[in-house]
Amino acid sequence: MASPAIGFFDSGLGGISVLADAVKALPREDFLYLGDSANAPYGVKAPDEVLRLVRNAAGGLARMGVKALVIACNTASSVAASVLRDEYVFPIIALEPALKPAAESGGTGAILVMATPLTLSSKSYRRLHARYGERAVPLPCPGLMEFVEREELDSPGLHEYLDNLLSPFSGQQVDAAVLGCTHYLFLREAIRSHLPRGTRLMDSNAGVVRQLIRRLEGENLLTQSPGPGKVEIVSTGGRDKAEQMERMLRRYSER
Ligand code: DGL
């Protein structure tokens, strides 16, 4: 019997950056990706509203029979991960900004934490910050994910946004910038060009994929099929959005 798919979820196409790494690491698995583009962005909404949307999406993926769920969105994870873990028996893998590895990799300079306003004001981020945030500077980035959704990865408008956000740090000692939203991984090069030379860019993708593999192994859920697996992408924003995500997946996988 075929093994069920691994579910992936994001408010839009940011989670495609996580999916690309997971497909590479688990080429025999089937994946089902849901982007809630019709309701994006999540990061400027109220927590209750995001919780309602994420529950809705998780319910849809559960009905489609996924064997595990990766919440490939820091914002959705920050408000909904613990609630969903009480509601479903399959493994739920969530993301958090990579502040812990950034803090633990040494240095004395600032660690910029770029994420949505909702992620940075959440209880789960505040806990993380209390523990590892001595050098952290939270930088809410409302409006930044929209550049990615419009595939503006190097536009004058994007560079103007990043200049306003990051120029106050030029000439300062910055050790790392945490990309605390899965959309921002598509903007790596643009973001890097506005940071002091030598700033490390940190994200959680590799850790999340390792955790996914550990959980599937631990619960004996890895597929026995010889593969290659299928990747299906659906979007609440319609077929055009899903096609854009397929394109971004190809592009990101080839990097
Ligand atoms: N990709 C999402 C994240 O990782 C959020 C973008 C949004 O919907 O605001 O936080």
Tab-separated table of N, CA and C in Angstrom, residues 97-99 101-103 105 110-114 139 144 162 165-166 174-181 183-206 252 255:
chain	number	residue	atom	x	y	z
A	97	PRO	N	12.342	31.068	14.872
A	97	PRO	CA	13.522	31.784	14.375
A	97	PRO	C	14.802	31.190	14.973
A	98	ALA	N	15.862	31.116	14.150
A	98	ALA	CA	17.096	30.426	14.550
A	98	ALA	C	17.952	31.269	15.499
A	99	LEU	N	17.318	31.810	16.550
A	99	LEU	CA	18.058	32.650	17.496
A	99	LEU	C	19.006	31.823	18.363
A	101	PRO	N	20.749	28.879	17.708
A	101	PRO	CA	22.044	28.621	17.068
A	101	PRO	C	22.837	29.889	16.812
A	102	ALA	N	22.164	31.003	16.526
A	102	ALA	CA	22.893	32.256	16.290
A	102	ALA	C	23.595	32.691	17.578
A	103	ALA	N	22.878	32.609	18.699
A	103	ALA	CA	23.461	33.039	19.982
A	103	ALA	C	24.594	32.114	20.407
A	105	SER	N	26.585	30.490	18.463
A	105	SER	CA	27.762	30.361	17.599
A	105	SER	C	28.805	31.454	17.865
A	110	ALA	N	25.725	42.360	17.550
A	110	ALA	CA	24.266	42.210	17.556
A	110	ALA	C	23.815	41.028	16.695
A	111	ILE	N	22.654	40.479	17.071
A	111	ILE	CA	21.990	39.458	16.251
A	111	ILE	C	20.638	40.050	15.840
A	112	LEU	N	20.480	40.339	14.565
A	112	LEU	CA	19.214	40.929	14.098
A	112	LEU	C	18.223	39.794	13.855
A	113	VAL	N	17.020	39.919	14.403
A	113	VAL	CA	16.016	38.870	14.194
A	113	VAL	C	14.906	39.442	13.311
A	114	MET	N	14.950	39.092	12.030
A	114	MET	CA	13.960	39.586	11.075
A	114	MET	C	12.789	38.593	11.040
A	139	LEU	N	13.523	42.739	14.688
A	139	LEU	CA	13.211	43.668	13.586
A	139	LEU	C	11.931	43.219	12.880
A	144	LEU	N	7.304	42.798	4.041
A	144	LEU	CA	8.447	42.210	3.325
A	144	LEU	C	8.062	40.925	2.586
A	162	LEU	N	14.672	47.464	2.259
A	162	LEU	CA	15.771	46.892	3.055
A	162	LEU	C	16.735	47.971	3.525
A	165	LEU	N	15.280	49.591	6.531
A	165	LEU	CA	15.308	48.698	7.683
A	165	LEU	C	16.717	48.507	8.239
A	166	LEU	N	17.690	48.362	7.330
A	166	LEU	CA	19.002	47.866	7.759
A	166	LEU	C	20.112	48.917	7.772
A	174	VAL	N	27.640	43.598	13.688
A	174	VAL	CA	26.498	42.677	13.587
A	174	VAL	C	27.066	41.298	13.283
A	175	ASP	N	26.810	40.343	14.171
A	175	ASP	CA	27.350	38.991	13.954
A	175	ASP	C	26.453	38.178	13.029
A	176	ALA	N	25.135	38.302	13.229
A	176	ALA	CA	24.235	37.428	12.478
A	176	ALA	C	22.905	38.116	12.238
A	177	ALA	N	22.246	37.713	11.160
A	177	ALA	CA	20.861	38.112	10.927
A	177	ALA	C	20.065	36.820	10.807
A	178	VAL	N	19.026	36.712	11.624
A	178	VAL	CA	18.187	35.517	11.610
A	178	VAL	C	17.031	35.759	10.643
A	179	LEU	N	16.893	34.869	9.666
A	179	LEU	CA	15.771	34.980	8.728
A	179	LEU	C	14.600	34.233	9.359
A	180	GLY	N	13.801	34.954	10.151
A	180	GLY	CA	12.776	34.317	10.976
A	180	GLY	C	11.417	34.248	10.315
A	181	CYS	N	11.415	34.203	8.993
A	181	CYS	CA	10.182	34.023	8.218
A	181	CYS	C	10.603	33.268	6.970
A	183	HIS	N	9.565	33.137	4.070
A	183	HIS	CA	9.620	33.913	2.822
A	183	HIS	C	10.991	34.563	2.607
A	184	TYR	N	11.642	34.964	3.718
A	184	TYR	CA	12.854	35.771	3.580
A	184	TYR	C	14.026	34.974	2.992
A	185	LEU	N	13.905	33.644	2.987
A	185	LEU	CA	15.006	32.853	2.417
A	185	LEU	C	15.162	33.119	0.926
A	186	PHE	N	14.054	33.508	0.290
A	186	PHE	CA	14.131	33.844	-1.137
A	186	PHE	C	14.838	35.191	-1.349
A	187	LEU	N	15.022	35.936	-0.271
A	187	LEU	CA	15.607	37.284	-0.376
A	187	LEU	C	17.034	37.337	0.167
A	188	ARG	N	17.601	36.137	0.399
A	188	ARG	CA	18.945	36.045	0.977
A	188	ARG	C	19.954	37.027	0.374
A	189	GLU	N	20.072	36.983	-0.955
A	189	GLU	CA	21.109	37.806	-1.602
A	189	GLU	C	20.825	39.289	-1.391
A	190	ALA	N	19.554	39.665	-1.564
A	190	ALA	CA	19.188	41.085	-1.399
A	190	ALA	C	19.457	41.524	0.044
A	191	ILE	N	19.059	40.700	1.005
A	191	ILE	CA	19.255	41.059	2.421
A	191	ILE	C	20.749	41.169	2.728
A	192	ARG	N	21.511	40.183	2.243
A	192	ARG	CA	22.954	40.195	2.496
A	192	ARG	C	23.606	41.489	2.003
A	193	SER	N	23.104	41.999	0.868
A	193	SER	CA	23.749	43.174	0.277
A	193	SER	C	23.527	44.443	1.122
A	194	HIS	N	22.607	44.388	2.105
A	194	HIS	CA	22.354	45.565	2.960
A	194	HIS	C	22.941	45.409	4.360
A	195	LEU	N	23.687	44.315	4.581
A	195	LEU	CA	24.226	44.067	5.925
A	195	LEU	C	25.730	44.275	5.937
A	196	PRO	N	26.286	44.605	7.111
A	196	PRO	CA	27.746	44.740	7.185
A	196	PRO	C	28.416	43.451	6.692
A	197	ARG	N	29.545	43.622	6.020
A	197	ARG	CA	30.296	42.474	5.469
A	197	ARG	C	30.588	41.446	6.577
A	198	GLY	N	30.401	40.173	6.238
A	198	GLY	CA	30.729	39.120	7.202
A	198	GLY	C	29.553	38.707	8.100
A	199	THR	N	28.405	39.423	8.001
A	199	THR	CA	27.238	39.033	8.814
A	199	THR	C	26.765	37.642	8.384
A	200	ARG	N	26.590	36.737	9.352
A	200	ARG	CA	26.083	35.400	9.010
A	200	ARG	C	24.564	35.432	8.884
A	201	LEU	N	24.016	34.773	7.873
A	201	LEU	CA	22.557	34.675	7.752
A	201	LEU	C	22.135	33.308	8.268
A	202	MET	N	21.232	33.303	9.232
A	202	MET	CA	20.842	32.044	9.879
A	202	MET	C	19.366	31.746	9.590
A	203	ASP	N	19.058	30.475	9.346
A	203	ASP	CA	17.654	30.077	9.231
A	203	ASP	C	17.465	28.704	9.840
A	204	SER	N	16.217	28.269	9.924
A	204	SER	CA	15.907	27.023	10.649
A	204	SER	C	15.651	25.841	9.718
A	205	ASN	N	15.792	26.042	8.412
A	205	ASN	CA	15.334	24.994	7.491
A	205	ASN	C	16.026	23.652	7.681
A	206	ALA	N	17.359	23.658	7.763
A	206	ALA	CA	18.071	22.382	7.862
A	206	ALA	C	17.660	21.651	9.146
A	252	TYR	N	14.152	27.281	-6.646
A	252	TYR	CA	14.863	27.205	-5.366
A	252	TYR	C	15.642	25.900	-5.258
A	255	ARG	N	19.143	25.976	-6.883
A	255	ARG	CA	20.130	26.985	-6.435
A	255	ARG	C	21.450	26.358	-6.010
